[in-house]
Each structure stands twice: as structure tokens, then as C-alpha cells.
Coordinates of C-alpha atoms and ligand atoms in Angstrom, one line a residue:
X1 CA -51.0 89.0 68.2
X2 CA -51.0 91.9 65.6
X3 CA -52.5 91.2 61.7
X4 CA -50.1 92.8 59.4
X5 CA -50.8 93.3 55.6
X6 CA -48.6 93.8 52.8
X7 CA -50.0 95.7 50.1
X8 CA -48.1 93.5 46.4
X9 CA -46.1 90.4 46.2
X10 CA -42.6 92.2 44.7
X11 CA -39.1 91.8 46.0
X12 CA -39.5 94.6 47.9
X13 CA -42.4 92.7 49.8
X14 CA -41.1 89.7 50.2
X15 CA -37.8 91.1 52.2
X16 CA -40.7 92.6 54.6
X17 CA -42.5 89.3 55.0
X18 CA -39.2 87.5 55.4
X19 CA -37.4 90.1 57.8
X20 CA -40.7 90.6 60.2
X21 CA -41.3 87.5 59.9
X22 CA -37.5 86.4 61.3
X23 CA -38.2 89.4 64.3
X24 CA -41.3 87.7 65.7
X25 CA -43.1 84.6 64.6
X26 CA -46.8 84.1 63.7
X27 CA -47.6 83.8 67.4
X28 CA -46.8 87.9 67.6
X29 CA -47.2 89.3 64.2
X30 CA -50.1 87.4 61.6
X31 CA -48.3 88.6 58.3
X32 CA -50.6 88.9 54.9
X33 CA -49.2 89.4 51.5
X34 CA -52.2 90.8 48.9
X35 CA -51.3 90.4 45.5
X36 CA -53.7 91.2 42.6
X37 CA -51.8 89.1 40.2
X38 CA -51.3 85.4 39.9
X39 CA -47.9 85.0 41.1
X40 CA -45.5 86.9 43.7
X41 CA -42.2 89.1 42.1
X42 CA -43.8 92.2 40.8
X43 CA -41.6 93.9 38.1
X44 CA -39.5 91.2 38.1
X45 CA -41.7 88.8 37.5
X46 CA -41.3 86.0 34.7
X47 CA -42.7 83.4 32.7
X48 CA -42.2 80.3 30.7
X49 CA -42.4 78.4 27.7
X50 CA -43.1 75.1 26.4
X51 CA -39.1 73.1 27.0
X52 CA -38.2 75.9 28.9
X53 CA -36.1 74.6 31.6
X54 CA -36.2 78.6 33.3
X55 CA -38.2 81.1 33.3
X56 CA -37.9 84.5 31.7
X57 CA -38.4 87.9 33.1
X58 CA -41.1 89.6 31.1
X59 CA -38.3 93.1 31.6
X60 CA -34.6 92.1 31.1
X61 CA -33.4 92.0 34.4
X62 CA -29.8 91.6 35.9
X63 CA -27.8 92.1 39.4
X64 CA -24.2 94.3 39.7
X65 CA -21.7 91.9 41.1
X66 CA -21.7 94.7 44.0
X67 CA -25.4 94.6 44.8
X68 CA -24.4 93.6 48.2
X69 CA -28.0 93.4 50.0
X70 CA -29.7 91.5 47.4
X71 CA -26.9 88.8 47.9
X72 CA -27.2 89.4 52.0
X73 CA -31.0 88.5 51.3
X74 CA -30.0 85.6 49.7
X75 CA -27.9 84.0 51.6
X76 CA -29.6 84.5 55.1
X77 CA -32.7 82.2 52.4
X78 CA -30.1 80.1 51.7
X79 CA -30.1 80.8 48.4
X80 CA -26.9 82.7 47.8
X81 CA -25.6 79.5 45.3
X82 CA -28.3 80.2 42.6
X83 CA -26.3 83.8 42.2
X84 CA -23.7 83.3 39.2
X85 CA -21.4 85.8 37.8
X86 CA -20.8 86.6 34.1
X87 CA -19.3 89.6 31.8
X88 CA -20.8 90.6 29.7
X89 CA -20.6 93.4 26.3
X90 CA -22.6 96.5 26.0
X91 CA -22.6 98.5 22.9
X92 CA -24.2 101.6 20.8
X93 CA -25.9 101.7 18.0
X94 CA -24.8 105.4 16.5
X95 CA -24.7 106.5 13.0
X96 CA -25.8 102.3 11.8
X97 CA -22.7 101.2 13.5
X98 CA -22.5 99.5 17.0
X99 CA -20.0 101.0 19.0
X100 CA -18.7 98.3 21.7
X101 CA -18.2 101.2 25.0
X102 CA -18.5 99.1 28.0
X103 CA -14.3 100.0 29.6
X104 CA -11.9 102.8 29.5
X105 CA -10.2 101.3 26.9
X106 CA -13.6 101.0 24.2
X107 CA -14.2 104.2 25.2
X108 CA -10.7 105.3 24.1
X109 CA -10.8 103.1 20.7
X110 CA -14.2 105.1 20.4
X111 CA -13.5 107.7 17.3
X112 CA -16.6 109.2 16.9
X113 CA -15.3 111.6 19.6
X114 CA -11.7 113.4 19.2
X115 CA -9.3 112.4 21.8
X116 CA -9.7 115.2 24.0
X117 CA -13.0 114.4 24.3
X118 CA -12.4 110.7 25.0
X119 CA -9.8 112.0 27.7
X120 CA -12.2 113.9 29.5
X121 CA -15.2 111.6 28.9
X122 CA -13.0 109.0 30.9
X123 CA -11.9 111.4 33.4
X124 CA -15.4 112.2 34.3
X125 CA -16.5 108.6 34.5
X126 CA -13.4 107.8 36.5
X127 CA -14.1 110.8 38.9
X128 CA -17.9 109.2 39.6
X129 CA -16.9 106.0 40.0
X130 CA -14.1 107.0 42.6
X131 CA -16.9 109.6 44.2
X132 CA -17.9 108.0 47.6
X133 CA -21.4 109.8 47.7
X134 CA -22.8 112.1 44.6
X135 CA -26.3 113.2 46.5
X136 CA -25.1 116.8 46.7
X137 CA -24.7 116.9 43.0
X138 CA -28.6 116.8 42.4
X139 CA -28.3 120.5 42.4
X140 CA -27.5 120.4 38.8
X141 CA -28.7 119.4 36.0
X142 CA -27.2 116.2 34.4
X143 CA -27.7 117.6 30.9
X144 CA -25.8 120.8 31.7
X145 CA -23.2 119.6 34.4
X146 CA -22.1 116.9 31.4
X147 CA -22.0 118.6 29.1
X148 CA -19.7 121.6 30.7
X149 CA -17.2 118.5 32.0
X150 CA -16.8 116.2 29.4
X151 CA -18.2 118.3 26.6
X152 CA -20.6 119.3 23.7
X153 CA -19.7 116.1 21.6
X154 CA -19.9 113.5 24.2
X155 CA -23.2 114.6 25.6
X156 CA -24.7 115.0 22.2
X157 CA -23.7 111.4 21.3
X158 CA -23.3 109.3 24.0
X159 CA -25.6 110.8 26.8
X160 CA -28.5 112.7 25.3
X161 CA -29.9 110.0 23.5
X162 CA -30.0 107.9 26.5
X163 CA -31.2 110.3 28.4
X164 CA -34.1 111.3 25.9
X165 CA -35.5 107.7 25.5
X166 CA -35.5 107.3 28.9
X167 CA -37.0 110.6 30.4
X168 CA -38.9 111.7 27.3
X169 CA -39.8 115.5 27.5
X170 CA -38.2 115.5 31.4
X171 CA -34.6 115.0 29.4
X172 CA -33.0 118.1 30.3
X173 CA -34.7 118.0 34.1
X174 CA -32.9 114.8 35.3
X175 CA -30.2 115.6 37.9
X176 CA -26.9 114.6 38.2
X177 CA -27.0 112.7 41.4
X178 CA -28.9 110.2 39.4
X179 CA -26.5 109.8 36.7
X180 CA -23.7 109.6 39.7
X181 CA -25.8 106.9 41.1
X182 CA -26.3 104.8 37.5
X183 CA -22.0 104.7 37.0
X184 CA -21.2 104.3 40.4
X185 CA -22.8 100.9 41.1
X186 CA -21.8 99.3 37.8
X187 CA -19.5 96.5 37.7
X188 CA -18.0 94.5 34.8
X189 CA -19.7 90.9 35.7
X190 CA -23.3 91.0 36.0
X191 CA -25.0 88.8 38.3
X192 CA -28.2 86.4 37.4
X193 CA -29.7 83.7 39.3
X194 CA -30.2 79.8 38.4
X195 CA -34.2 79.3 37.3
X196 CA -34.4 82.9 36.5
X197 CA -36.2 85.5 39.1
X198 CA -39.5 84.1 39.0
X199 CA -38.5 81.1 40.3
X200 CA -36.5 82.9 42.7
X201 CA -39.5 84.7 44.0
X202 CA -41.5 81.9 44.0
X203 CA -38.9 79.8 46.1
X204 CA -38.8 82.5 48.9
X205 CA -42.5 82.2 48.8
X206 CA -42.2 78.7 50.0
X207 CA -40.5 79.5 52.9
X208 CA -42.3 82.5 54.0
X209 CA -45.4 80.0 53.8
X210 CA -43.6 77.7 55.9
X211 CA -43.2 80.7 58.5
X212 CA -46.5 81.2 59.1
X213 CA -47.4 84.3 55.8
X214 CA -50.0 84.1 54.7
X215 CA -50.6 84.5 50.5
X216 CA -53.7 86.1 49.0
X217 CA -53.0 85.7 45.0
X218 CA -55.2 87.2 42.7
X219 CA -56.8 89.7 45.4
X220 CA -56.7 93.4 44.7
X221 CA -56.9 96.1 47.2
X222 CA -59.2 98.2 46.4
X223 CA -59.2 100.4 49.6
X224 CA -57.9 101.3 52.7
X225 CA -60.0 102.5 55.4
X226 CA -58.4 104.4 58.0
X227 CA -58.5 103.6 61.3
X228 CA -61.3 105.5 63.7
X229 CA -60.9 104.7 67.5
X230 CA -62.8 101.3 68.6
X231 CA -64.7 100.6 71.3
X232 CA -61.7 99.1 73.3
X233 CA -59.4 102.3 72.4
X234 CA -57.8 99.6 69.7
X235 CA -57.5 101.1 66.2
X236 CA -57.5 98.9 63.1
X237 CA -57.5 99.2 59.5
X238 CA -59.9 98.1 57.0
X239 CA -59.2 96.8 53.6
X240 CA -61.4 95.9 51.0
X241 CA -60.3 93.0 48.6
X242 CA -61.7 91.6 45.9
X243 CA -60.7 88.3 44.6
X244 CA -59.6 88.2 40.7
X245 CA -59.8 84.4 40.8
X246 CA -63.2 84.3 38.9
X247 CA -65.6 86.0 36.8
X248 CA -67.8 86.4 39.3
X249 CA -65.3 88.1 41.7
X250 CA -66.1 88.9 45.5
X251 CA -65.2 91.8 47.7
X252 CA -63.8 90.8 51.7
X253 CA -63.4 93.7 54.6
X254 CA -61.0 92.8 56.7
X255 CA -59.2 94.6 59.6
X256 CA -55.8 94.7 60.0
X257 CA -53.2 96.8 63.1
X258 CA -50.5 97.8 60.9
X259 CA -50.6 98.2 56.6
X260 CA -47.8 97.9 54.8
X261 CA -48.0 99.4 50.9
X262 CA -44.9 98.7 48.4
X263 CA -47.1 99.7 45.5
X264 CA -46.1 102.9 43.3
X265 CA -48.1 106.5 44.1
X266 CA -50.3 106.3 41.3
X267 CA -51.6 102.6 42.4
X268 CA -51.5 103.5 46.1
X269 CA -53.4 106.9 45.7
X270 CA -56.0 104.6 44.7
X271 CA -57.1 103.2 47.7
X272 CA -56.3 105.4 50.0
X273 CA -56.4 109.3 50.7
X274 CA -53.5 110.8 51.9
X275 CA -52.1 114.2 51.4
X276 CA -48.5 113.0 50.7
X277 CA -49.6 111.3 47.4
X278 CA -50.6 114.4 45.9
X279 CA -47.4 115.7 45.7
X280 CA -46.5 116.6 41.8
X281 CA -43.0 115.2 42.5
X282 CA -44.2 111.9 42.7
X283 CA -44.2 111.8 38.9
X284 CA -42.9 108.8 36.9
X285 CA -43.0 107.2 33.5
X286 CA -43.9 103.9 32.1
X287 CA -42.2 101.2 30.9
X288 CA -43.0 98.7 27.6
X289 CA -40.8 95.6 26.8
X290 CA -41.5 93.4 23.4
X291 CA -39.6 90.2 24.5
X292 CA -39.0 88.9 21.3
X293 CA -38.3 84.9 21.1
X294 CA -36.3 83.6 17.9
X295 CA -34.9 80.9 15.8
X296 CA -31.3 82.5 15.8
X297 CA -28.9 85.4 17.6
X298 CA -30.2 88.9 16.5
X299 CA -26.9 91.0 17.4
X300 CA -23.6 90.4 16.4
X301 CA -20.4 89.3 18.2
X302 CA -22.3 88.2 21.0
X303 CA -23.8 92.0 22.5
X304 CA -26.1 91.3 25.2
X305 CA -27.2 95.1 25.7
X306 CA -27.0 97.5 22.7
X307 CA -28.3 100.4 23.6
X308 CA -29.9 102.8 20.7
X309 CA -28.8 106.4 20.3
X310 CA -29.8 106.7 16.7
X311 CA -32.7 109.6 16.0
X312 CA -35.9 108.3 16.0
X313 CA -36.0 104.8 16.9
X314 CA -38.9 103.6 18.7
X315 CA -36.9 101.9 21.9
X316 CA -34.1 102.5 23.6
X317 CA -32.0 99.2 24.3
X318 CA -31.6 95.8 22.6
X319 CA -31.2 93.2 25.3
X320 CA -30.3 89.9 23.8
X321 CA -30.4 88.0 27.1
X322 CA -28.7 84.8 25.8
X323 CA -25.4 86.6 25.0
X324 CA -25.3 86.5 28.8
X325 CA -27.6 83.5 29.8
X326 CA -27.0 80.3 28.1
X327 CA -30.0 79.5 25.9
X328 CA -29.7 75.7 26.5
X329 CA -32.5 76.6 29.3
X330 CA -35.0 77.8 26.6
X331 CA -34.8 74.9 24.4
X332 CA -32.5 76.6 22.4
X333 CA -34.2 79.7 21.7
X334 CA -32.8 82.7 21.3
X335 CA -34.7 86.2 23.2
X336 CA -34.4 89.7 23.1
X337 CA -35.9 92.5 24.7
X338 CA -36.4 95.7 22.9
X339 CA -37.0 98.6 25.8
X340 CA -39.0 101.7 25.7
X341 CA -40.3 104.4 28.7
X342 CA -43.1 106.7 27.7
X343 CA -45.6 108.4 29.7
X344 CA -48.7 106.3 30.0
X345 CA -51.1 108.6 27.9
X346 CA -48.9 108.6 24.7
X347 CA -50.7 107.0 22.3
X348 CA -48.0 104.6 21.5
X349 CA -48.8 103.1 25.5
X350 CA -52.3 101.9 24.4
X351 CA -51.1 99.8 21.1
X352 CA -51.6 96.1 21.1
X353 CA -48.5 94.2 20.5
X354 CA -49.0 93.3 17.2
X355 CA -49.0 97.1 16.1
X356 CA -46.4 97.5 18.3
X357 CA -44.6 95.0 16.7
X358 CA -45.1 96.0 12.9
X359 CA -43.5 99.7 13.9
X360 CA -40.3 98.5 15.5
X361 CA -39.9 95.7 12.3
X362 CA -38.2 98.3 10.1
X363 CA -35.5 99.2 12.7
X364 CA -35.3 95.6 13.4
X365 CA -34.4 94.9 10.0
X366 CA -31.5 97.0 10.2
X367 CA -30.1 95.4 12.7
X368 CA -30.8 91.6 11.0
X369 CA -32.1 91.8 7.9
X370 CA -33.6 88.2 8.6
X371 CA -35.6 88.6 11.8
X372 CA -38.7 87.7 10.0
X373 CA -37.7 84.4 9.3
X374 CA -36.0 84.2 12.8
X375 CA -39.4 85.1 14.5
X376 CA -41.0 82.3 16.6
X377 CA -42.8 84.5 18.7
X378 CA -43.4 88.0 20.5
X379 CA -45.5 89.2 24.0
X380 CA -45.5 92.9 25.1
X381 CA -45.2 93.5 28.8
X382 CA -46.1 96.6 29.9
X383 CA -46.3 98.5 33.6
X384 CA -47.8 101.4 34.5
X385 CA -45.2 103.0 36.8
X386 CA -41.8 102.3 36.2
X387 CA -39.0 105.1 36.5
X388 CA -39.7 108.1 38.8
X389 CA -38.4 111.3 37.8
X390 CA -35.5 112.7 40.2
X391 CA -35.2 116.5 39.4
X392 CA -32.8 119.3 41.1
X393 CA -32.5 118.6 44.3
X394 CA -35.1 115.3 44.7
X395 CA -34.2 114.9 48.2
X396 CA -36.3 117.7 49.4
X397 CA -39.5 116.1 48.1
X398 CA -38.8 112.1 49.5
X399 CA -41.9 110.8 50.4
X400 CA -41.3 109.4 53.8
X401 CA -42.3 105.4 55.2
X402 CA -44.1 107.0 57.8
X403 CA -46.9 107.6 56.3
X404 CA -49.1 110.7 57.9
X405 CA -51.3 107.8 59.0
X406 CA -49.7 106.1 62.1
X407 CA -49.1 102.7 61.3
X408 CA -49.8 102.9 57.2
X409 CA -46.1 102.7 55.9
X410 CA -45.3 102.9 52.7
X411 CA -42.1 101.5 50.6
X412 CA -41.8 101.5 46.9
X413 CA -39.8 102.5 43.9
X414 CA -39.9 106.3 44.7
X415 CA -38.3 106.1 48.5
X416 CA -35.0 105.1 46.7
X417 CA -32.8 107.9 46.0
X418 CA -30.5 108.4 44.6
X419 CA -29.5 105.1 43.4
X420 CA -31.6 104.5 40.6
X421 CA -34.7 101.7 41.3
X422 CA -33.9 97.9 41.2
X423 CA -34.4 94.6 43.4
X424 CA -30.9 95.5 45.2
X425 CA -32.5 99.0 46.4
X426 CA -35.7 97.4 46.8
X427 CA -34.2 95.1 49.5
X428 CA -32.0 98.5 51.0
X429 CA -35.5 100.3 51.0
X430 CA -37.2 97.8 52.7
X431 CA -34.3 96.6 55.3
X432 CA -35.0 100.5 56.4
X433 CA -38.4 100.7 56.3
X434 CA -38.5 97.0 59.0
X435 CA -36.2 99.4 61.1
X436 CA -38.9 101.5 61.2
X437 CA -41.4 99.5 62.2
X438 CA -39.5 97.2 64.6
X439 CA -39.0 100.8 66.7
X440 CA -42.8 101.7 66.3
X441 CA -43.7 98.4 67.8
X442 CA -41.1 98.3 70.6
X443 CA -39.8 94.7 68.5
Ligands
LIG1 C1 -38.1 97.6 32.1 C2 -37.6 97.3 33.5 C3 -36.3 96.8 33.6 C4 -35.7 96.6 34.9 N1 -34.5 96.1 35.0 C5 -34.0 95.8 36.2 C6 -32.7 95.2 36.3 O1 -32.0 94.9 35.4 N2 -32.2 95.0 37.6 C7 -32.9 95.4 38.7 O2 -32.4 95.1 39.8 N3 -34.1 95.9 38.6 C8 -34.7 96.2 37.4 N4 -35.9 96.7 37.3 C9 -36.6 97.2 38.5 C10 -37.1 96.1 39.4 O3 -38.0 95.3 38.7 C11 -37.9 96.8 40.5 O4 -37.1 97.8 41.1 C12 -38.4 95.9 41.6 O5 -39.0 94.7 41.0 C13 -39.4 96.6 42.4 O6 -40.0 95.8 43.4 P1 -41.1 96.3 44.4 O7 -41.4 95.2 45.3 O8 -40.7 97.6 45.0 O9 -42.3 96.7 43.4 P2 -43.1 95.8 42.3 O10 -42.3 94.8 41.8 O11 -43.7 96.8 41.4 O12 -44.3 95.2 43.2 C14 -45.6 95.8 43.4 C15 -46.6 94.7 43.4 O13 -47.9 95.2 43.8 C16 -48.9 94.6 43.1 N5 -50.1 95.4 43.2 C17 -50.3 96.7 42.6 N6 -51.5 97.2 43.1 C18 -52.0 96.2 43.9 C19 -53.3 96.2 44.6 N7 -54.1 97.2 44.6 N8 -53.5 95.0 45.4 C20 -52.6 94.0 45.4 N9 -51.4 94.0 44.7 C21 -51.2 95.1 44.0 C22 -48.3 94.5 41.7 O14 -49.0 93.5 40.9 C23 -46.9 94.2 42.0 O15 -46.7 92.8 42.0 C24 -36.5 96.9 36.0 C25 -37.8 97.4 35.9 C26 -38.3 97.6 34.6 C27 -39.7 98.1 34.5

């Protein structure tokens, strides 16, 4: 029998634990899932309210309708009923207008931009959506390859902004590959499941438990000791893990055959040393939501994402998430999520909520001059690692599952490429990386 541990509780996780587990049972593999925080689902993770009926992500989340393995992952749970379908509007705010552009046709009703440039906007877009596989256009940059196709106006209005908020000073860096990857997926119904994704994660966990995994909540990792040869030729990994459960928190070395990380570089350079995370290209930004709870709807005519391309606003998209969810599952409430990247030593990244808060109110006002009196309540969410940066040509600088460690993989946010990260690629990631280890151990 080989002791397995999985380094975090996320999606990407729990399709490990679930798809080892389904190759050989607890009698072959011992499977351990670490988590430092209280509850499994990583990014995705949620919570609830008094008379909430579902919980909430603490980031606005959705599924494409084509996100095919998350839905293959489902169903072999039996869980492929709590995925639902639902269109949905997406708008931007330019020039103190919001500009519905979610189709062809908005796009061609969109006269901020002469027709020409609506024509060749749309062809574009058509030409990615159509395009089977984009990869060997990461040898340009998005910024320059869209703006010498569709055009000066288009980028400067509908694509720069984005890409600004989003990629701060790495803007101009980001390569087109990327943006291929962020159109083509994209479908017109959005996908969400019954309970929200919390539930969802926590559901799965259930079963894994009834499988034979193993759960360590609130136990941190705080270092992996690589293995040196035992007496019986048998090499094994150490871990250190310290419980979180209490004030007086303990430390555990444990040893384990085979290490499985899904946590970002910059958390998994932590407690190990290997070469591999040192590589500058491993770069990434971070992420803050404010989900905002109120009284009443804060956007009009029912927008569930509005995303921001005015100069100077402090986040990126408005994500009302009950102009897609019905709010009859928050006790009427209405939320929003107001989205922002940043590198993690901007200034803005250490504020507490409530400063937070007090700098977005003046943009907030301009959207609904009666948000105060709307307010019920607000929580900022924040995560340390949350959109790698994919320059000209990424693919060279992939940081392989194979770690240089035999049996230390690895599988996180920065092994998908060049779709952009989510729970559909985390499941696609991880799919791969059981491949892996299924040859490695002759399974
Ligand atoms: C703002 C935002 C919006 C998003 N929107 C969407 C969306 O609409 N649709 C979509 O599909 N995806 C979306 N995503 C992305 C999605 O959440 C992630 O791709 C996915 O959750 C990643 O799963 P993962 O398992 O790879 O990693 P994670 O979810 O990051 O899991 C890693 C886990 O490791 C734990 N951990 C870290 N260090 C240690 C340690 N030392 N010991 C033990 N545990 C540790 C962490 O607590 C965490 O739970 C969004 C992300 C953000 C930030």
C-alpha cells in the first residue's frame, strides 16, 4: 500500500483524489488531502448567510455551457443534475454609458466605433471562434496583433482597458494565444450549479471520504522533505504539518511515497526547494473581490457582468450575480462582485475592506446613486496568486508535472495553457497529470 498526499483541497484536488481514488482503492493507494483552510474548493470556495438557502462564492464564478470535463467530472459523481443553464447579458461601461456587447449583433448596434471597424471587429472575433487551435499565435503580442486586425479604435476602447485592469503594467506583454483562448471557449448560456460551488465541493468530499480519502482541514504544509534512500532501498517523503485548528497549533512529520502539490509557485516554493520554481516566468498577479450584499438590483436592465473600461476606476467588472442566479436562495438579497487584479505589493493589496470600500463608493454612486441606502453589507476576499502571466511564446517556459523530484508532481493554475485558468482546466489539468502518475506507478 502506497500513502499519497495531496498538497490543497481545490477542484483541481479533488478530481485527483476522486480519479486515483477510482484506479485503485484504499487497499493500494492511502490518499491524503492537506488543506490549510476550513473547508475544501480553493478559489472557488463559498460561504453563507443567515436565510441563505445557497452558498455564495467569495469570486463570481460561472461554467461555459462547453466546459465539457467539468460536466464529465460531474456526472461520473453523479452530480451532473445540479448543472443548469442560463443566458445571460454582458455590458461596458464606456464614456458613463453601458454598452450591452455580448453577440455580433450588439457589437454591430455598437456606435462608438464606425462601421468599418465594427466589421472587422466581428470578423476577427468570428475568425477566433472558428480557429480550431490558436497556440501558435503566442508569438505576438495581443496588444499589437489587435490592434493591426481589427484596428486602432477597437483596441483603444474595447480591449485595452480590459487588458490594463487585468495585467496591470504586463498590458502590452500578454500574448495572443491567450486572448484566442478567452473567445474561443465562450458560449452564450452560462452554466452554474444548484447550492452553489461550495456545496458542490463539499458534496464530492463526502464521497471521496466514503472511498477511503482521507481529509486534514485546517493543516498547513509547511515543508517538504525530500526523499534520501532508507534503509530498505524505499524512499519516502516527509511533510511537516501544522494544525490551524487552535491557538496552540502543533506540528506532525509524516512520510509519504508519492506528493502531490496543486498549490500556485509562490505557495509551493515555500516548502520545498526546487529549481523549477525559480523560474521568472512563473509570474502572476493577484486577485481582490468586494462581494457587496444589498437591499435592491445595482445595474440596470438586468446586466449580470458589466465590465469597466472607463479611465481610472478602481476594478474591472461589476458582477451582479442575481441577474443570472435567482436571489430567492439569498433571502432575497441582492449581490455583486466588484473585481480587481493587482500585484500583491501595491499598496492598494494591503487595505482593509472598509478602506477599500470608501474608494470604490464614488464610482459606485455613478452607477446607482442609492447604493448607500441599498447596502446591507460587504466582505473583501482576497488571494494571493490568481492570474499567471502568459507572454510571447509561454509554451517554452511550461512548468512540467514531473517535477525534477521523482514522485513530487505538481498541478496548478500555471500548467494550463493556453486556455485561460478555471475549474474546467483545472479538471483537464489534472485528468493529465493522473495519466502521469498511473504510468509512473505501472496502475
Ligand atoms: C476572481 C476570480 C474569479 C474566477 N472566476 C472563475 C469562473 O468564473 N469560472 C471558473 O471556472 N474559474 C474561475 N476562477 C478560477 C478558479 O477558481 C480556479 O481556476 C480553480 O478554483 C483552481 O483550482 P485549483 O484546485 O487548481 O487551485 P486552488 O483552488 O487555488 O486550490 C489550492 C488550495 O491549496 C490550499 N493551500 C495553499 N497552500 C497550502 C498549504 N501550504 N497547505 C495546505 N493547503 C494549502 C489553498 O487554501 C487552496 O484551497 C476564478 C478565480 C478568481 C481568483
Amino acid at each position: 500500500m502506497k500513502k499519497v498526499a495531496i498538497i490543497g483541497g481545490g477542484f483541481g484536488a479533488l478530481n485527483v483524489a476522486w480519479q486515483l481514488s477510482n484506479i485503485a482503492g484504499p487497499d493500494k493507494l492511502q490518499i491524503n488531502v492537506f488543506e490549510q483552510d476550513q473547508q475544501v474548493a480553493g478559489m472557488a470556495g463559498g460561504f453563507t448567510e443567515k436565510n441563505w438557502a445557497w452558498t455564495l462564492e467569495k469570486h463570481y464564478h460561472h461554467l461555459f455551457a462547453k466546459d465539457r470535463a467539468f460536466q464529465k467530472f460531474l456526472k461520473s459523481l453523479g452530480l451532473e443534475e445540479k448543472l443548469f443553464f442560463k443566458k445571460t447579458k454582458t455590458s461596458t461601461r464606456w464614456q458613463g454609458k453601458n454598452f450591452q456587447l455580448d453577440s455580433a449583433l450588439s457589437l454591430l448596434a455598437f456606435q462608438e466605433l464606425s462601421l468599418f471597424d465594427r466589421l472587422r471587429t466581428g470578423v476577427v472575433l468570428a475568425f477566433l471562434k472558428i480557429l480550431p487551435n490558436g497556440q501558435f499565435l503566442e508569438k505576438y503580442p495581443a496588444s499589437v496583433f489587435l490592434q493591426k486586425t481589427m484596428g486602432k479604435k477597437p483596441w483603444q476602447i474595447i480591449w485595452q482597458p480590459l487588458f490594463k485592469s487585468k495585467f496591470s503594467a504586463w498590458a502590452a506583454d500578454i500574448n495572443m494565444a491567450w486572448f484566442w483562448a478567452r473567445i474561443k471557449p465562450r458560449t452564450v448560456k452560462l452554466a452554474y450549479v444548484e447550492g452553489g460551488f461550495q456545496s458542490l465541493a463539499s458534496e464530492i468530499q463526502k464521497q471521496l471520504v466514503k472511498k477511503g480519502v482521507k481529509f486534514h482541514l485546517q493543516e498547513r504544509v509547511e515543508k517538504i522533505y525530500l526523499p534520501k534512500q532508507a534503509k530498505n532501498n524505499q524512499a519516502y517523503f516527509k511533510l511537516k504539518t501544522k494544525s490551524l485548528k487552535s491557538q496552540n497549533s502543533t506540528t506532525q512529520e509524516k512520510k509519504y511515497d508519492l506528493v502531490i502539490s496543486t498549490l500556485p509557485s509562490t505557495q509551493f516554493k515555500k516548502i520545498v526547494a526546487l529549481p523549477e520554481l525559480k523560474d521568472d516566468h512563473l509570474r502572476g498577479l493577484s486577485a481582490m473581490t468586494m462581494v457587496v450584499r444589498l437591499k435592491e438590483s445595482l445595474l440596470p436592465d438586468k446586466i449580470y457582468w458589466l465590465n469597466i473600461n472607463e479611465k481610472r476606476w478602481p476594478f474591472l467588472a461589476v458582477v451582479e450575480h442575481n441577474n443570472f442566479i435567482d436571489n430567492k436562495h439569498y433571502n432575497q438579497e441582492h449581490l455583486v462582485y466588484l473585481g480587481r487584479y493587482l500585484s500583491s505589493d501595491e499598496p492598494a493589496y494591503r487595505q482593509s475592506a472598509k478602506t477599500i470600500w470608501q474608494s470604490y463608493l464614488p464610482y459606485l454612486r455613478k452607477l446607482n446613486p442609492n447604493i448607500e441606502q441599498l447596502l446591507i453589507d460587504y466582505r473583501l476576499y482576497k488571494e494571493d496568486f490568481a492570474q499567471p502571466l502568459v507572454k510571447v511564446n509561454h509554451s517554452q517556459h511550461l512548468p512540467k508535472m514531473r517535477t525534477s523530484c521523482p514522485k513530487l508532481y505538481w498541478v496548478s493554475m500555471q500548467h494550463i495553457y493556453p486556455f485561460d485558468r478555471g475549474l474546467n482546466q483545472a479538471i483537464v489539468a489534472s485528468n493529465q497529470l493522473v495519466t502521469e502518475i498511473k504510468q509512473d506507478l505501472g496502475l
